[in-house]
mmCIF file of C-alpha atoms in Angstrom:
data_model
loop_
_atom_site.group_PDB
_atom_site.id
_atom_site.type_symbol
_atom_site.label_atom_id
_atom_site.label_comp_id
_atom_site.label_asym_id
_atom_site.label_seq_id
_atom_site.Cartn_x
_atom_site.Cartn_y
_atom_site.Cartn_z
ATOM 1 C CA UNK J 14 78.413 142.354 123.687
ATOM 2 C CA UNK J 15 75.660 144.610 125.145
ATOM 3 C CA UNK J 16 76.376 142.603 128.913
ATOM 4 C CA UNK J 17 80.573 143.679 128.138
ATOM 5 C CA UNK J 18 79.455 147.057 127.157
ATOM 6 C CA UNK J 19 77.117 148.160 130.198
ATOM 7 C CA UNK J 20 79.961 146.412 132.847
ATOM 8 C CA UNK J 21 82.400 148.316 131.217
ATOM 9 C CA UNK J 22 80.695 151.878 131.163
ATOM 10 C CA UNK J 23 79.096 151.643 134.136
ATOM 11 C CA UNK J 24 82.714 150.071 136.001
ATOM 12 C CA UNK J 25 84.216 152.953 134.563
ATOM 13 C CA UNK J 26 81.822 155.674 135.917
ATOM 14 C CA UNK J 27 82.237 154.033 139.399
ATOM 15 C CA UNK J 28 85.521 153.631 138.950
ATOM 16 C CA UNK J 29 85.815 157.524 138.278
ATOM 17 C CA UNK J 30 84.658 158.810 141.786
ATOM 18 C CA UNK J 31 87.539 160.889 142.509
ATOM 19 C CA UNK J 32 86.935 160.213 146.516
ATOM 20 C CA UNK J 33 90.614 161.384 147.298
ATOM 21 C CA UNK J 34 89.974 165.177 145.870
ATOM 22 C CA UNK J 35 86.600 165.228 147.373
ATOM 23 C CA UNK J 36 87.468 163.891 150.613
ATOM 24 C CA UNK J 37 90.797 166.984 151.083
ATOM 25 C CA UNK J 38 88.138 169.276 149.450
ATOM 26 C CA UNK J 39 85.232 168.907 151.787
ATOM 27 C CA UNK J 40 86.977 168.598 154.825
ATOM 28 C CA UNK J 41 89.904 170.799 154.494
ATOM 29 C CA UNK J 42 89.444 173.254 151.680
ATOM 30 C CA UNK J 43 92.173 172.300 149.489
ATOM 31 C CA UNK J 44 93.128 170.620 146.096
ATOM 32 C CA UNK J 45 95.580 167.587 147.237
ATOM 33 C CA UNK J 46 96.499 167.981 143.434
ATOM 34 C CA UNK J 47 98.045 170.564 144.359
ATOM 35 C CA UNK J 48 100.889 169.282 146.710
ATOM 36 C CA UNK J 49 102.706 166.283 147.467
ATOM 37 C CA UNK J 50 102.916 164.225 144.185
ATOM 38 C CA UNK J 51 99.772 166.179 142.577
ATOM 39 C CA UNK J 52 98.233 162.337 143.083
ATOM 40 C CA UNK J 53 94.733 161.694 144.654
ATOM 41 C CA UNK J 54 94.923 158.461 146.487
ATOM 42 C CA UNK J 55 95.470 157.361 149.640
ATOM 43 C CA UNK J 56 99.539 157.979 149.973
ATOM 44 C CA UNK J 57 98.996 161.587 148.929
ATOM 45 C CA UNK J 58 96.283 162.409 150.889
ATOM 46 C CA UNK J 59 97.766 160.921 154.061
ATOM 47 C CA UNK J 60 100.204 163.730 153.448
ATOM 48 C CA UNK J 61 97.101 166.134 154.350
ATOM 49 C CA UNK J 62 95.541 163.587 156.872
ATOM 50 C CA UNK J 63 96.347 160.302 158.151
ATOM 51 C CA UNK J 64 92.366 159.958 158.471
ATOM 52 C CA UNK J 65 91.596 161.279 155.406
ATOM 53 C CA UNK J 66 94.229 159.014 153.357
ATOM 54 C CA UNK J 67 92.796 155.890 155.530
ATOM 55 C CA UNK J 68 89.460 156.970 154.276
ATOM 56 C CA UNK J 69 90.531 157.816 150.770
ATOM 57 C CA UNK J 70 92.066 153.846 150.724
ATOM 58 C CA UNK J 71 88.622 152.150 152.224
ATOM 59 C CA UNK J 72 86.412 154.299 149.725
ATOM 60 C CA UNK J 73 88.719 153.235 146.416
ATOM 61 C CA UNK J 74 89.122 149.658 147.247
ATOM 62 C CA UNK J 75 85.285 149.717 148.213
ATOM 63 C CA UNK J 76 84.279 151.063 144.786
ATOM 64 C CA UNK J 77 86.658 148.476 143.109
ATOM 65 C CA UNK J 78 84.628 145.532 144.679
ATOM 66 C CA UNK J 79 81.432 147.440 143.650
ATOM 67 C CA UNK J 80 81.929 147.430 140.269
ATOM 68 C CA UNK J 81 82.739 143.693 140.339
ATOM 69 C CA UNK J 82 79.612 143.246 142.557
ATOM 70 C CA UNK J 83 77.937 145.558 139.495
ATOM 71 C CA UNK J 84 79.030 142.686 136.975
ATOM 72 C CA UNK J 85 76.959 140.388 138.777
ATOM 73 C CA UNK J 86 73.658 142.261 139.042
ATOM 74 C CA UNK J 87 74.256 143.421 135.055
ATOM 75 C CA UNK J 88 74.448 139.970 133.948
ATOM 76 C CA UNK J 89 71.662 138.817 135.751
ATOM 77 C CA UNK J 90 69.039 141.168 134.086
ATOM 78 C CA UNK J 91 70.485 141.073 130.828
ATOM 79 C CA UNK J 92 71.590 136.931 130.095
ATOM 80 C CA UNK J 93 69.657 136.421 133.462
ATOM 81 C CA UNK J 94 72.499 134.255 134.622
ATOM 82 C CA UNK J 95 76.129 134.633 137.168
ATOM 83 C CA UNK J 96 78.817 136.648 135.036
ATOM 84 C CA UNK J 97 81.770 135.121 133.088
ATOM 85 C CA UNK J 98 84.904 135.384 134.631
ATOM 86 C CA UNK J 99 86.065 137.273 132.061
ATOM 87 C CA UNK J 100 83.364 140.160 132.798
ATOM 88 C CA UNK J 101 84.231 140.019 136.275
ATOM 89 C CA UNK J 102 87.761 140.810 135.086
ATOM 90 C CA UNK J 103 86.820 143.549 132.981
ATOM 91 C CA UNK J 104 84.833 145.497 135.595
ATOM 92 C CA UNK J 105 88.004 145.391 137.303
ATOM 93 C CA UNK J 106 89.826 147.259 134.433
ATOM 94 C CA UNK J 107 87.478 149.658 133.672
ATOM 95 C CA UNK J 108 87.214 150.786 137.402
ATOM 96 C CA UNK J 109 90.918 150.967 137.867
ATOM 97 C CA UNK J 110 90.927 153.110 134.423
ATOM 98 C CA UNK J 111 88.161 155.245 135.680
ATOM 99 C CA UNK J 112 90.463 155.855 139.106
ATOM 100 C CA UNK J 113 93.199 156.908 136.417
ATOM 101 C CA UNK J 114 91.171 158.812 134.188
ATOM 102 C CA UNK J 115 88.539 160.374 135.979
ATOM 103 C CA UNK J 116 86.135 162.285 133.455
ATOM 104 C CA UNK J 117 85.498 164.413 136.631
ATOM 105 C CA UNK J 118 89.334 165.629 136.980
ATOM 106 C CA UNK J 119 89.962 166.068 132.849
ATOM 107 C CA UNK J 120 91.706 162.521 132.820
ATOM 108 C CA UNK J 121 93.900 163.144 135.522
ATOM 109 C CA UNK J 122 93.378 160.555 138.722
ATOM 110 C CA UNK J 123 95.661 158.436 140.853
ATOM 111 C CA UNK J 124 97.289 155.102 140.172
ATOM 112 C CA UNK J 125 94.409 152.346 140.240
ATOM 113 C CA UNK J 126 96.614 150.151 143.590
ATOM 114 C CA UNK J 127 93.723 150.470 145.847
ATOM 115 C CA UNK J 128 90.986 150.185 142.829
ATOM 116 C CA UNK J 129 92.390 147.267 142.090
ATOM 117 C CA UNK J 130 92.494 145.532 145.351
ATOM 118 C CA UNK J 131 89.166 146.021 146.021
ATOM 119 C CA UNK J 132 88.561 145.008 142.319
ATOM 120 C CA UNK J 133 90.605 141.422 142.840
ATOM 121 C CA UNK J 134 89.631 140.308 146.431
ATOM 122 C CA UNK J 135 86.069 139.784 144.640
ATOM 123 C CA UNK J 136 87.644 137.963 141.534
ATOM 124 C CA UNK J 137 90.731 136.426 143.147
ATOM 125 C CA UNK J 138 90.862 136.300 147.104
ATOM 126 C CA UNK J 139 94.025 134.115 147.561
ATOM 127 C CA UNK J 140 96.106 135.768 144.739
ATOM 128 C CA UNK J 141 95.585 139.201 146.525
ATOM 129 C CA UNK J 142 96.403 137.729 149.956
ATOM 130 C CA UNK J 143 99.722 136.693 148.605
ATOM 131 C CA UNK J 144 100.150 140.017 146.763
ATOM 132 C CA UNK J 145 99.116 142.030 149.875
ATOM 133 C CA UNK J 146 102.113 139.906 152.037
ATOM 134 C CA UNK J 147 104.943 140.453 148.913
ATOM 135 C CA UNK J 148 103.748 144.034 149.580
ATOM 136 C CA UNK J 149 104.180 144.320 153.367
ATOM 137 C CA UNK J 150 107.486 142.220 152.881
ATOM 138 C CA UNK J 151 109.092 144.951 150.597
ATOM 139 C CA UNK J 152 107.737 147.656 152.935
ATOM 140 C CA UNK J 153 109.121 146.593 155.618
ATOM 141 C CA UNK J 154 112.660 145.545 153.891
ATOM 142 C CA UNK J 155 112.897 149.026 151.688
ATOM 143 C CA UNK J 156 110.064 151.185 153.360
ATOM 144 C CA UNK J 157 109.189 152.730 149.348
ATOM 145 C CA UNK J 158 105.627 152.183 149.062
ATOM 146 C CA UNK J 159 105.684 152.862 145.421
ATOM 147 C CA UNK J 160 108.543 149.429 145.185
ATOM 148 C CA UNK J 161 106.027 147.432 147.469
ATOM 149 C CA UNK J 162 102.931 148.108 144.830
ATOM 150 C CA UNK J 163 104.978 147.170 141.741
ATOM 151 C CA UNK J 164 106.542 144.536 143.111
ATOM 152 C CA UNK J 165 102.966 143.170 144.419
ATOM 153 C CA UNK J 166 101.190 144.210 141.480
ATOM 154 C CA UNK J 167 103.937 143.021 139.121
ATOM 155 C CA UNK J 168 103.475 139.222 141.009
ATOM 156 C CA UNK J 169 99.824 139.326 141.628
ATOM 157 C CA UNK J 170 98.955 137.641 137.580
ATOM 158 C CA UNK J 171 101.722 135.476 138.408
ATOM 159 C CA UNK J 172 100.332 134.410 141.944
ATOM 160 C CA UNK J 173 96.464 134.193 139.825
ATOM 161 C CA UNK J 174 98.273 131.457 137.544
ATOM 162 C CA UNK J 175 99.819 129.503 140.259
ATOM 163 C CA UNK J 176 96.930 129.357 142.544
ATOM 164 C CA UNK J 177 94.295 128.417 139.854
ATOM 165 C CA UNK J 178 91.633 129.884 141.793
ATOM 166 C CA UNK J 179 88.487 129.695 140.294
ATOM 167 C CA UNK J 180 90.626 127.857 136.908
ATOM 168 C CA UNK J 181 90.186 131.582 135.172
ATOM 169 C CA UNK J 182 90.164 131.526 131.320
ATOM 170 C CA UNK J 183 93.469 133.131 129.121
ATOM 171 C CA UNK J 184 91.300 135.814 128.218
ATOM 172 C CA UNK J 185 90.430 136.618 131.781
ATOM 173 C CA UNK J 186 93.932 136.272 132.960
ATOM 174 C CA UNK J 187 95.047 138.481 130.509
ATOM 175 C CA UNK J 188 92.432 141.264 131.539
ATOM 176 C CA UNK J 189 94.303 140.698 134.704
ATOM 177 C CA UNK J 190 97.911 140.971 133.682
ATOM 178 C CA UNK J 191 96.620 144.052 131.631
ATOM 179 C CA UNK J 192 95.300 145.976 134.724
ATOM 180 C CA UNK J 193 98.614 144.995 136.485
ATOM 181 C CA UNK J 194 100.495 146.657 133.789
ATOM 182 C CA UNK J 195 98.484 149.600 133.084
ATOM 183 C CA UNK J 196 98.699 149.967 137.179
ATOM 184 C CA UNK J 197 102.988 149.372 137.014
ATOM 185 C CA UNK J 198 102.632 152.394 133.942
ATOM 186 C CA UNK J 199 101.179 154.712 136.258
ATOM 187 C CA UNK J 200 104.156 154.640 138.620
ATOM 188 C CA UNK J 201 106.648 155.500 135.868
ATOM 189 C CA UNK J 202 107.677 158.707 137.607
ATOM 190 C CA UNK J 203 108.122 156.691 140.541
ATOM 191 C CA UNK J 204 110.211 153.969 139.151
ATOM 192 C CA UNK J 205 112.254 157.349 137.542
ATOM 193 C CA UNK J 206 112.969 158.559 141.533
ATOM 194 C CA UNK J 207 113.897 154.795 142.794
ATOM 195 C CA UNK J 208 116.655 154.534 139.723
ATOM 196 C CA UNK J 209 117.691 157.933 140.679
ATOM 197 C CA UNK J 210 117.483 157.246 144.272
ATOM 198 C CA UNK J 211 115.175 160.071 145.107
ATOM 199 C CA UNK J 212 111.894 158.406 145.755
ATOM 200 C CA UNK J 213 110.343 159.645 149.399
ATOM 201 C CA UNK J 214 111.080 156.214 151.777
ATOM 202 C CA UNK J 215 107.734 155.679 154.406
ATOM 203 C CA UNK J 216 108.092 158.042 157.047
ATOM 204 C CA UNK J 217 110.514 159.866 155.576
ATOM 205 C CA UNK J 218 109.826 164.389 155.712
ATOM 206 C CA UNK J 219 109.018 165.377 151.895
ATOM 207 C CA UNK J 220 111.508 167.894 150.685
#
């Protein structure tokens, strides 16, 4: 229990590094909160930059696959032994729920896509491979990047299942499935525009 709770505190804390606000912040002056979708990942604050939401995508996946790489060096001074893949799974959660719930921002963070990416490459490689084409597929048939991350997301526990990668335990795969979903959640205003058919397609000017 004491091994869950440090991975999961200090996943979260990681997980909470609002890099998206910072990065419009430092080098332009401005709260990216405050335009576009009020979001602070990558697709919002390539709205301000292109650089700066390239950046803003490296740094969030990157502190995803820290706090799996965290997991490891946690269980290895406290059971002095690798991590179960279960704890592996749940550094992955708590990062992706710091992303959303930043205690830096009052709660309010982005949508946990690129969090969890870097998160799963660590945990399940192949699975995120076949997630990352299923996204680029429905990207390049729709061009909605919000339909191409729950789509991918939505398939990526299935894909974990299929491919056996690693044989993870039910309770691990469910950790999984439950980031997926909390991730799918986050884009309910999203999946509100694509019903209504006023979600912003790639490229596309925002009105």
């Amino acid at each position: 229990m004491l091994t869950l709770g440090i991975i999961a505190v200090a996943a979260y804390l990681l997980g909470s590094i609002p890099f998206g606000y910072l990065l419009v912040r430092i080098f332009r002056g401005e709260d990216v909160r405050l335009s576009g979708s009020g979001n602070i990942g990558a697709t919002n604050v390539s709205r301000k930059s292109p650089a700066l939401g390239a950046f803003t995508l490296f740094l969030d996946a990157l502190k995803g696959a820290l706090a799996v790489m965290l997991a490891y060096v946690v269980a290895d001074h406290v059971t002095a032994g690798p991590p179960a893949y279960e704890e592996l799974a749940l550094a992955a959660v708590f990062a992706i729920l710091g992303h959303m719930f930043p205690v830096w921002l009052k709660f309010h963070g982005g949508k946990g896509v690129a969090t969890g990416l870097g998160s799963f490459v660590l945990i399940a490689p192949k699975a995120v491979v076949v997630a990352v084409a299923i996204f680029v597929a429905v990207i390049l048939l729709f061009r909605y990047v919000s339909l191409a991350s729950i789509v991918a997301v939505a398939f990526f526990p299935l894909a974990v299942w299929m491919i056996h990668q690693f044989s993870p335990p039910p309770a691990g795969l469910a950790l999984i499935a439950f980031a997926s979903l909390l991730i799918i959640a986050r884009h309910h205003q999203n999946i509100t525009r694509l019903l209504s058919g006023t979600e912003n397609r790639l490229g596309a000017k925002r009105a």
